[in-house]
Amino acid sequence: MTADERRTGEQLPGKPLPDVVAPDLDVLFCGINPSLLSAARGHHFARPGNRFWPALHLAGLTPRRLAPEEDRELLRHGLGVTNLVHRPTRTAAELTPEELRDGAAALTDLVTRHRPRAVAVLGITAWRPATGSPRAGWGRQDVSIGGAQTWVLPNPSGLNAHFQLPDLARLYAGLRR
C-alpha cells in the first residue's frame, strides 16, 4: 500500500467526520450527512441499525463485514467514504437545500482531486435537490461528478424501510461491474 493509499482524508474546520479517501479509488461512497452518533464516534455509518457495512460485504465489495471503527480499511479494497453535507443531524430532513447544493459543489471538488472511478451517492432525497434533478432515478446517472461515473443508491439507514438488506446488497453489487 502506498503512502497515498494510507491517507485517510483531511480534518477540516467544520468537518467533524474525516473523509476516508485516496487517489484513484474504485468507488467513493457519499452519505447524505453524519448522524450525531457517527460524528461523536468519529466513524462513518456508526449507528447500530445502519446497514452500510453488511450491505458492502453481502455485495462482495469487502471480504468480510467491517465495523464502523474499521472505516479506514475501506481503502485496502479500493473504496472510500465521504458525506454530501458535513453537519451532523438527527435526520437528513434537517438539512437545507442550500446545504445540499453547497455539498454537491464540494463533492465535485473532492472527486476532481482524487479521481475515483465511480461515486455512489447514498440517498435520492438528497441527490435530487443537491443537483437540481427532481426526476433523477436510482442507479447509474447520465451526469458525472468530477469526471467519475455517478450512481444514486438507497440510503442504508435503518430509517429507510423501503429497502431491505438483500435489496441494498443487490444494488450495491452493481458497482462491481
XYZ file of N, CA, C and O in Angstrom:
708
model
N 0.852 -1.173 0.000
C 0.000 0.000 0.000
C 0.902 1.242 0.000
O 1.815 1.341 0.792
N 0.617 2.165 -0.901
C 1.426 3.376 -0.995
C 1.051 4.361 0.105
O 0.015 4.220 0.751
N 1.887 5.389 0.264
C 1.589 6.429 1.259
C 0.269 7.113 0.925
O -0.522 7.422 1.813
N 0.000 7.340 -0.367
C -1.264 7.957 -0.767
C -2.448 7.080 -0.400
O -3.504 7.571 -0.009
N -2.305 5.771 -0.529
C -3.402 4.866 -0.201
C -3.679 4.820 1.298
O -4.791 4.537 1.708
N -2.670 5.095 2.108
C -2.874 5.100 3.561
C -3.534 6.384 4.047
O -4.025 6.461 5.158
N -3.553 7.392 3.199
C -4.126 8.681 3.587
C -5.608 8.524 3.918
O -6.335 7.887 3.182
N -6.026 9.099 5.006
C -7.422 8.934 5.442
C -8.218 10.218 5.389
O -9.258 10.321 6.006
N -7.762 11.205 4.653
C -8.551 12.415 4.495
C -8.068 13.540 5.385
O -7.266 13.358 6.282
N -8.613 14.692 5.101
C -8.240 15.893 5.821
C -9.256 16.176 6.910
O -10.444 16.018 6.704
N -8.782 16.592 8.065
C -9.673 17.030 9.133
C -9.794 18.544 9.002
O -8.959 19.285 9.475
N -10.818 18.992 8.306
C -11.008 20.407 8.040
C -11.919 21.034 9.079
O -12.785 20.364 9.635
N -11.779 22.326 9.322
C -12.706 23.005 10.232
C -14.139 22.833 9.738
O -14.402 22.910 8.543
N -15.054 22.573 10.652
C -16.443 22.372 10.270
C -16.724 20.997 9.705
O -17.816 20.723 9.225
N -15.754 20.121 9.742
C -15.898 18.769 9.192
C -15.589 17.779 10.318
O -14.462 17.338 10.471
N -16.609 17.439 11.125
C -16.352 16.624 12.313
C -16.012 15.164 12.019
O -15.484 14.475 12.881
N -16.289 14.722 10.820
C -16.023 13.330 10.455
C -15.102 13.328 9.240
O -15.500 13.768 8.160
N -13.853 12.893 9.383
C -12.925 12.957 8.249
C -13.335 12.024 7.118
O -13.885 10.945 7.337
N -13.046 12.470 5.902
C -13.252 11.623 4.736
C -12.285 10.448 4.796
O -11.174 10.572 5.307
N -12.695 9.342 4.240
C -11.812 8.205 4.020
C -11.619 8.178 2.510
O -12.493 7.732 1.764
N -10.484 8.713 2.066
C -10.298 8.940 0.639
C -8.822 8.806 0.270
O -7.949 9.049 1.106
N -8.594 8.377 -0.945
C -7.251 8.281 -1.503
C -7.388 8.447 -3.012
O -8.484 8.292 -3.559
N -6.312 8.738 -3.705
C -6.392 8.859 -5.157
C -6.780 7.542 -5.825
O -6.408 6.456 -5.368
N -7.542 7.674 -6.901
C -7.837 6.573 -7.822
C -8.597 5.393 -7.197
O -8.353 4.234 -7.541
N -9.529 5.666 -6.303
C -10.367 4.610 -5.729
C -11.281 4.024 -6.805
O -11.600 4.686 -7.798
N -11.749 2.816 -6.581
C -12.769 2.241 -7.453
C -14.108 2.923 -7.217
O -14.801 3.285 -8.162
N -14.486 3.058 -5.933
C -15.771 3.667 -5.588
C -15.605 4.569 -4.371
O -15.030 4.153 -3.364
N -16.128 5.770 -4.477
C -16.239 6.668 -3.334
C -17.715 6.735 -2.965
O -18.531 7.213 -3.753
N -18.060 6.201 -1.806
C -19.435 6.271 -1.311
C -19.648 7.638 -0.681
O -18.773 8.149 0.018
N -20.814 8.203 -0.916
C -21.131 9.518 -0.382
C -22.454 9.447 0.360
O -23.523 9.349 -0.261
N -22.370 9.460 1.701
C -23.573 9.506 2.508
C -24.180 10.899 2.443
O -23.576 11.834 1.912
N -25.364 11.045 2.997
C -26.013 12.357 2.991
C -25.301 13.274 3.979
O -24.810 14.328 3.614
N -25.252 12.880 5.245
C -24.535 13.620 6.281
C -24.361 12.702 7.482
O -25.060 11.694 7.607
N -23.439 13.024 8.373
C -23.207 12.142 9.524
C -24.359 12.210 10.534
O -24.956 13.270 10.741
N -24.631 11.085 11.131
C -25.537 11.083 12.281
C -24.788 11.702 13.456
O -23.557 11.823 13.444
N -25.526 12.072 14.484
C -24.885 12.606 15.687
C -23.939 11.580 16.295
O -22.850 11.914 16.753
N -24.340 10.305 16.256
C -23.511 9.242 16.817
C -22.238 9.051 16.006
O -21.147 8.901 16.568
N -22.342 9.057 14.679
C -21.146 8.909 13.841
C -20.158 10.040 14.108
O -18.949 9.803 14.219
N -20.674 11.260 14.195
C -19.794 12.399 14.468
C -19.126 12.256 15.837
O -17.930 12.529 15.982
N -19.880 11.814 16.839
C -19.323 11.651 18.186
C -18.258 10.565 18.224
O -17.247 10.705 18.922
N -18.476 9.489 17.485
C -17.525 8.367 17.490
C -16.388 8.550 16.495
O -15.388 7.841 16.559
N -16.569 9.448 15.526
C -15.520 9.691 14.539
C -15.421 8.642 13.459
O -14.370 8.495 12.830
N -16.523 7.913 13.216
C -16.523 6.859 12.192
C -17.829 6.897 11.410
O -18.899 7.141 11.974
N -17.718 6.598 10.137
C -18.865 6.631 9.240
C -19.841 5.484 9.516
O -19.435 4.381 9.861
N -21.124 5.781 9.344
C -22.212 4.799 9.469
C -22.111 4.019 10.786
O -22.165 2.792 10.807
N -21.980 4.746 11.891
C -21.737 4.130 13.198
C -23.003 3.699 13.940
O -22.908 2.969 14.926
N -24.173 4.136 13.498
C -25.408 3.749 14.200
C -25.610 2.238 14.077
O -25.446 1.678 12.998
N -25.982 1.569 15.154
C -26.145 0.112 15.119
C -27.136 -0.387 14.062
O -26.943 -1.451 13.490
N -28.174 0.361 13.763
C -29.165 -0.092 12.779
C -28.798 0.227 11.342
O -29.540 -0.139 10.416
N -27.660 0.882 11.119
C -27.278 1.215 9.761
C -26.792 -0.034 9.036
O -26.039 -0.832 9.594
N -27.187 -0.183 7.789
C -26.903 -1.413 7.042
C -25.783 -1.253 6.031
O -25.569 -2.124 5.190
N -25.028 -0.157 6.101
C -23.946 0.074 5.146
C -22.913 -1.050 5.178
O -22.575 -1.629 4.138
N -22.413 -1.366 6.352
C -21.331 -2.355 6.468
C -21.766 -3.748 6.049
O -21.053 -4.392 5.262
N -22.927 -4.244 6.488
C -23.339 -5.564 5.992
C -23.653 -5.551 4.497
O -23.382 -6.539 3.793
N -24.194 -4.467 3.978
C -24.508 -4.397 2.542
C -23.233 -4.466 1.702
O -23.204 -5.156 0.675
N -22.181 -3.767 2.123
C -20.915 -3.833 1.387
C -20.398 -5.253 1.310
O -19.954 -5.713 0.253
N -20.442 -5.937 2.443
C -19.942 -7.310 2.470
C -20.811 -8.232 1.617
O -20.293 -8.992 0.791
N -22.113 -8.162 1.787
C -23.005 -9.026 1.006
C -22.947 -8.722 -0.489
O -23.204 -9.595 -1.310
N -22.579 -7.498 -0.849
C -22.434 -7.116 -2.254
C -21.111 -7.602 -2.850
O -20.885 -7.459 -4.048
N -20.241 -8.160 -2.010
C -18.949 -8.633 -2.484
C -17.910 -7.532 -2.631
O -16.883 -7.734 -3.277
N -18.147 -6.393 -2.010
C -17.204 -5.281 -2.095
C -16.129 -5.330 -1.021
O -15.075 -4.706 -1.164
N -16.391 -6.046 0.071
C -15.388 -6.274 1.111
C -15.390 -7.777 1.421
O -16.436 -8.426 1.339
N -14.238 -8.341 1.787
C -14.164 -9.787 2.024
C -14.835 -10.246 3.314
O -15.097 -11.430 3.491
N -15.095 -9.302 4.204
C -15.803 -9.610 5.442
C -16.569 -8.357 5.852
O -16.328 -7.269 5.331
N -17.443 -8.511 6.815
C -18.194 -7.356 7.311
C -17.283 -6.520 8.199
O -16.792 -7.003 9.222
N -17.049 -5.301 7.771
C -16.249 -4.384 8.573
C -17.133 -3.711 9.614
O -18.345 -3.587 9.424
N -16.522 -3.254 10.674
C -17.206 -2.480 11.706
C -16.964 -0.998 11.417
O -15.977 -0.644 10.764
N -17.820 -0.117 11.908
C -17.592 1.310 11.685
C -16.197 1.776 12.104
O -15.601 2.618 11.433
N -15.653 1.195 13.158
C -14.328 1.579 13.642
C -13.231 1.198 12.656
O -12.086 1.620 12.795
N -13.567 0.392 11.676
C -12.614 -0.036 10.658
C -12.836 0.707 9.338
O -12.372 0.259 8.291
N -13.507 1.850 9.378
C -13.863 2.526 8.125
C -12.650 2.836 7.255
O -12.741 2.797 6.033
N -11.499 3.060 7.831
C -10.313 3.342 7.021
C -9.777 2.109 6.298
O -8.983 2.221 5.372
N -10.243 0.930 6.698
C -9.896 -0.305 5.990
C -10.489 -0.332 4.584
O -10.050 -1.103 3.739
N -11.508 0.488 4.345
C -12.101 0.551 3.011
C -11.050 0.823 1.941
O -11.139 0.303 0.822
N -10.046 1.622 2.286
C -9.011 1.977 1.316
C -8.289 0.753 0.773
O -7.909 0.726 -0.399
N -8.124 -0.270 1.588
C -7.460 -1.511 1.149
C -8.255 -2.223 0.058
O -7.714 -3.066 -0.649
N -9.531 -1.900 -0.051
C -10.416 -2.559 -1.011
C -10.807 -1.632 -2.156
O -11.742 -1.919 -2.908
N -10.080 -0.514 -2.279
C -10.353 0.428 -3.356
C -11.607 1.251 -3.150
O -12.164 1.789 -4.100
N -12.041 1.358 -1.899
C -13.265 2.078 -1.560
C -12.962 3.243 -0.638
O -11.963 3.237 0.073
N -13.848 4.212 -0.634
C -13.735 5.347 0.271
C -15.114 5.821 0.666
O -16.128 5.323 0.145
N -15.163 6.782 1.577
C -16.450 7.297 2.032
C -16.309 8.758 2.448
O -15.295 9.166 3.021
N -17.335 9.530 2.108
C -17.441 10.927 2.478
C -18.915 11.220 2.715
O -19.734 10.299 2.690
N -19.235 12.474 2.927
C -20.626 12.900 3.077
C -20.891 14.109 2.201
O -20.003 14.936 1.981
N -22.117 14.211 1.734
C -22.527 15.358 0.931
C -22.502 16.631 1.777
O -21.995 17.661 1.355
N -23.044 16.542 2.983
C -23.045 17.649 3.940
C -22.321 17.142 5.179
O -22.561 16.018 5.620
N -21.482 17.975 5.740
C -20.675 17.505 6.871
C -21.263 17.848 8.230
O -20.749 17.403 9.246
N -22.381 18.572 8.256
C -23.027 18.921 9.531
C -23.818 17.724 10.051
O -24.716 17.224 9.389
N -23.495 17.241 11.253
C -24.251 16.129 11.831
C -25.661 16.584 12.235
O -25.857 17.698 12.715
N -26.632 15.693 12.028
C -28.019 15.950 12.427
C -28.645 14.642 12.892
O -28.116 13.565 12.648
N -29.814 14.779 13.542
C -30.580 13.580 13.919
C -31.113 12.878 12.683
O -31.070 11.666 12.589
N -31.635 13.671 11.728
C -32.130 13.109 10.473
C -31.702 14.027 9.330
O -31.511 15.236 9.521
N -31.592 13.468 8.140
C -31.200 14.252 6.967
C -32.258 15.292 6.607
O -31.944 16.274 5.933
N -33.474 15.113 7.068
C -34.544 16.077 6.786
C -34.246 17.457 7.376
O -34.857 18.444 6.976
N -33.303 17.542 8.308
C -32.938 18.816 8.914
C -32.039 19.666 8.023
O -31.792 20.835 8.323
N -31.536 19.097 6.942
C -30.635 19.830 6.052
C -31.416 20.747 5.130
O -32.525 20.428 4.708
N -30.806 21.870 4.783
C -31.454 22.821 3.881
C -31.050 22.524 2.435
O -29.980 21.938 2.188
N -31.878 22.940 1.481
C -31.494 22.788 0.070
C -30.162 23.476 -0.242
O -29.366 22.951 -1.032
N -29.909 24.611 0.393
C -28.635 25.304 0.167
C -27.454 24.459 0.641
O -26.425 24.380 -0.037
N -27.581 23.820 1.805
C -26.506 22.946 2.295
C -26.251 21.808 1.318
O -25.103 21.434 1.073
N -27.322 21.239 0.772
C -27.178 20.134 -0.172
C -26.492 20.594 -1.461
O -25.607 19.915 -1.983
N -26.877 21.757 -1.974
C -26.238 22.286 -3.194
C -24.765 22.603 -2.940
O -23.901 22.284 -3.765
N -24.479 23.221 -1.792
C -23.085 23.509 -1.450
C -22.290 22.204 -1.310
O -21.127 22.125 -1.710
N -22.925 21.198 -0.737
C -22.278 19.895 -0.593
C -21.964 19.257 -1.933
O -20.905 18.640 -2.106
N -22.860 19.406 -2.903
C -22.614 18.857 -4.241
C -21.406 19.529 -4.882
O -20.582 18.861 -5.528
N -21.258 20.832 -4.685
C -20.097 21.544 -5.225
C -18.809 21.068 -4.554
O -17.788 20.839 -5.225
N -18.851 20.894 -3.237
C -17.666 20.412 -2.514
C -17.323 18.977 -2.921
O -16.144 18.624 -3.045
N -18.354 18.148 -3.145
C -18.118 16.775 -3.588
C -17.441 16.770 -4.952
O -16.514 15.985 -5.194
N -17.877 17.647 -5.838
C -17.246 17.735 -7.159
C -15.767 18.067 -7.024
O -14.922 17.459 -7.697
N -15.437 18.982 -6.137
C -14.031 19.329 -5.910
C -13.241 18.134 -5.383
O -12.130 17.861 -5.847
N -13.805 17.425 -4.420
C -13.135 16.252 -3.839
C -12.899 15.186 -4.901
O -11.810 14.610 -4.998
N -13.905 14.923 -5.719
C -13.799 13.901 -6.763
C -12.777 14.320 -7.825
O -11.982 13.498 -8.286
N -12.770 15.586 -8.177
C -11.808 16.076 -9.157
C -10.375 15.892 -8.657
O -9.486 15.498 -9.418
N -10.157 16.125 -7.369
C -8.814 15.967 -6.789
C -8.384 14.509 -6.689
O -7.225 14.188 -6.916
N -9.304 13.612 -6.329
C -8.911 12.230 -6.020
C -9.229 11.213 -7.115
O -8.791 10.067 -7.035
N -10.018 11.584 -8.104
C -10.280 10.786 -9.306
C -10.778 9.351 -9.055
O -10.236 8.405 -9.638
N -11.801 9.147 -8.226
C -12.339 7.788 -8.131
C -13.010 7.411 -9.457
O -13.448 8.283 -10.217
N -13.077 6.129 -9.727
C -13.729 5.642 -10.943
C -15.223 5.918 -10.881
O -15.835 6.297 -11.870
N -15.811 5.709 -9.689
C -17.256 5.898 -9.523
C -17.545 6.571 -8.190
O -16.796 6.404 -7.228
N -18.638 7.320 -8.164
C -19.161 7.919 -6.940
C -20.549 7.354 -6.747
O -21.364 7.369 -7.677
N -20.820 6.844 -5.552
C -22.143 6.301 -5.228
C -22.763 7.165 -4.140
O -22.356 7.109 -2.982
N -23.725 7.988 -4.542
C -24.433 8.843 -3.592
C -25.541 8.009 -2.968
O -26.366 7.422 -3.678
N -25.556 7.951 -1.642
C -26.482 7.080 -0.919
C -27.678 7.879 -0.412
O -27.733 8.280 0.737
N -28.623 8.113 -1.299
C -29.842 8.813 -0.904
C -30.387 9.698 -1.998
O -29.814 10.747 -2.291
N -31.466 9.275 -2.593
C -32.059 10.028 -3.693
C -32.722 11.312 -3.220
O -32.759 12.303 -3.943
N -33.218 11.327 -1.978
C -33.887 12.537 -1.482
C -32.889 13.667 -1.254
O -33.285 14.826 -1.203
N -31.616 13.361 -1.116
C -30.581 14.391 -1.041
C -30.049 14.722 -2.436
O -29.771 15.876 -2.744
N -29.897 13.712 -3.261
C -29.341 13.904 -4.599
C -30.192 14.858 -5.436
O -29.668 15.753 -6.103
N -31.494 14.675 -5.402
C -32.366 15.495 -6.249
C -32.216 16.986 -5.980
O -31.950 17.753 -6.904
N -32.369 17.475 -4.745
C -32.197 18.919 -4.532
C -30.740 19.374 -4.643
O -30.477 20.509 -5.042
N -29.798 18.501 -4.334
C -28.386 18.870 -4.406
C -27.971 19.194 -5.834
O -27.130 20.055 -6.070
N -28.587 18.493 -6.780
C -28.189 18.640 -8.182
C -29.245 19.330 -9.031
O -29.036 19.510 -10.229
N -30.379 19.675 -8.427
C -31.446 20.285 -9.209
C -32.031 19.315 -10.220
O -32.450 19.715 -11.302
N -32.071 18.033 -9.852
C -32.583 16.972 -10.737
C -33.789 16.309 -10.083
O -33.687 15.188 -9.572
N -34.957 16.954 -10.090
C -36.107 16.423 -9.352
C -36.633 15.085 -9.869
O -37.324 14.381 -9.146
N -36.277 14.710 -11.071
C -36.771 13.444 -11.635
C -35.708 12.347 -11.677
O -35.920 11.296 -12.268
N -34.565 12.611 -11.087
C -33.489 11.606 -11.093
C -33.997 10.312 -10.481
O -34.793 10.310 -9.540
N -33.532 9.194 -11.018
C -33.917 7.881 -10.520
C -32.727 7.143 -9.930
O -31.625 7.681 -9.820
N -32.964 5.901 -9.568
C -31.934 5.050 -8.975
C -30.952 4.591 -10.042
O -31.277 4.535 -11.216
N -29.780 4.199 -9.609
C -28.795 3.588 -10.491
C -27.819 4.585 -11.072
O -27.649 5.698 -10.578
N -27.196 4.154 -12.166
C -26.195 4.996 -12.826
C -26.878 6.215 -13.438
O -27.928 6.096 -14.071
N -26.257 7.372 -13.247
C -26.816 8.631 -13.723
C -26.184 9.014 -15.063
O -25.083 8.586 -15.390
N -26.883 9.835 -15.815
C -26.363 10.336 -17.086
C -25.300 11.409 -16.886
O -24.513 11.664 -17.781
N -25.300 12.038 -15.724
C -24.314 13.070 -15.424
C -23.192 12.463 -14.590
O -23.389 11.454 -13.915
N -22.030 13.077 -14.673
C -20.925 12.605 -13.839
C -20.591 13.686 -12.813
O -20.963 14.846 -12.976
N -19.906 13.275 -11.782
C -19.395 14.212 -10.776
C -17.879 14.214 -10.939
O -17.247 13.171 -10.791
N -17.331 15.352 -11.258
C -15.884 15.475 -11.374
C -15.248 14.470 -12.308
O -14.108 14.074 -12.113
N -15.974 14.015 -13.312
C -15.464 13.050 -14.274
C -15.689 11.593 -13.893
O -15.371 10.693 -14.669
N -16.235 11.321 -12.720
C -16.471 9.936 -12.274
C -17.883 9.477 -12.643
O -18.817 10.278 -12.646
N -18.013 8.193 -12.944
C -19.355 7.621 -13.090
C -20.117 7.942 -11.818
O -19.563 7.832 -10.723
N -21.368 8.277 -11.951
C -22.151 8.640 -10.780
C -23.349 7.719 -10.654
O -24.070 7.495 -11.623
N -23.521 7.203 -9.465
C -24.625 6.310 -9.136
C -25.412 6.922 -7.992
O -24.831 7.550 -7.101
N -26.714 6.690 -7.984
C -27.549 7.027 -6.840
C -28.130 5.714 -6.339
O -28.805 4.993 -7.091
N -27.813 5.406 -5.093
C -28.235 4.151 -4.476
C -28.994 4.455 -3.192
O -28.869 5.535 -2.623
N -29.788 3.485 -2.723
C -30.565 3.726 -1.498
C -29.691 3.979 -0.281
O -28.628 3.383 -0.117
N -30.179 4.847 0.572
C -29.521 5.134 1.835
C -29.624 3.896 2.722
O -30.697 3.317 2.849
N -28.521 3.476 3.354
C -28.551 2.262 4.182
C -29.098 2.472 5.593
O -29.146 1.533 6.379
N -29.534 3.671 5.909
C -30.063 3.942 7.250
C -31.196 2.976 7.583
O -32.014 2.635 6.726
N -31.246 2.591 8.835
C -32.351 1.763 9.302
C -33.692 2.468 9.188
O -34.745 1.829 9.201
N -33.666 3.805 9.052
C -34.898 4.572 8.877
C -35.481 4.415 7.474
O -36.638 4.743 7.248
N -34.684 3.923 6.539
C -35.133 3.726 5.165
C -35.761 2.338 5.047
O -35.101 1.369 4.686
N -37.051 2.265 5.317
C -37.752 0.979 5.325
C -38.124 0.496 3.927
O -38.580 -0.627 3.762
N -37.929 1.327 2.911
C -38.293 0.935 1.549
C -37.368 -0.131 0.984
O -37.734 -0.836 0.054
N -36.165 -0.233 1.525
C -35.182 -1.190 1.033
C -34.684 -2.046 2.187
O -34.256 -1.519 3.209
N -34.715 -3.351 1.996
C -34.197 -4.281 2.986
C -32.739 -4.607 2.646
O -32.263 -4.314 1.544
N -32.034 -5.235 3.567
C -30.620 -5.531 3.375
C -30.341 -6.294 2.075
O -29.419 -5.925 1.341
N -31.103 -7.329 1.719
C -30.817 -8.005 0.439
C -30.960 -7.072 -0.777
O -30.206 -7.192 -1.735
N -31.905 -6.144 -0.713
C -32.066 -5.165 -1.799
C -30.832 -4.273 -1.902
O -30.320 -4.013 -2.994
N -30.381 -3.779 -0.743
C -29.197 -2.919 -0.726
C -27.987 -3.655 -1.293
O -27.259 -3.115 -2.130
N -27.777 -4.885 -0.853
C -26.633 -5.671 -1.322
C -26.693 -5.876 -2.834
O -25.672 -5.726 -3.527
N -27.864 -6.179 -3.353
C -28.016 -6.398 -4.803
C -27.701 -5.116 -5.571
O -26.968 -5.134 -6.565
N -28.223 -4.001 -5.102
C -27.989 -2.734 -5.791
C -26.538 -2.271 -5.665
O -25.942 -1.791 -6.634
N -25.933 -2.425 -4.502
C -24.545 -2.037 -4.309
C -23.607 -2.924 -5.149
O -22.572 -2.474 -5.596
N -23.983 -4.177 -5.345
C -23.168 -5.094 -6.133
C -23.023 -4.610 -7.584
O -22.050 -4.952 -8.259
N -23.974 -3.805 -8.062
C -23.879 -3.256 -9.412
C -22.632 -2.411 -9.607
O -22.180 -2.221 -10.741
N -22.048 -1.927 -8.534
C -20.832 -1.121 -8.624
C -19.618 -1.953 -8.999
O -18.603 -1.401 -9.432
N -19.703 -3.269 -8.837
C -18.557 -4.134 -9.172
C -18.381 -4.260 -10.667
O -17.321 -4.617 -11.144
N -19.414 -4.022 -11.431
C -19.359 -4.205 -12.889
C -18.683 -3.040 -13.567
O -18.753 -1.925 -13.177
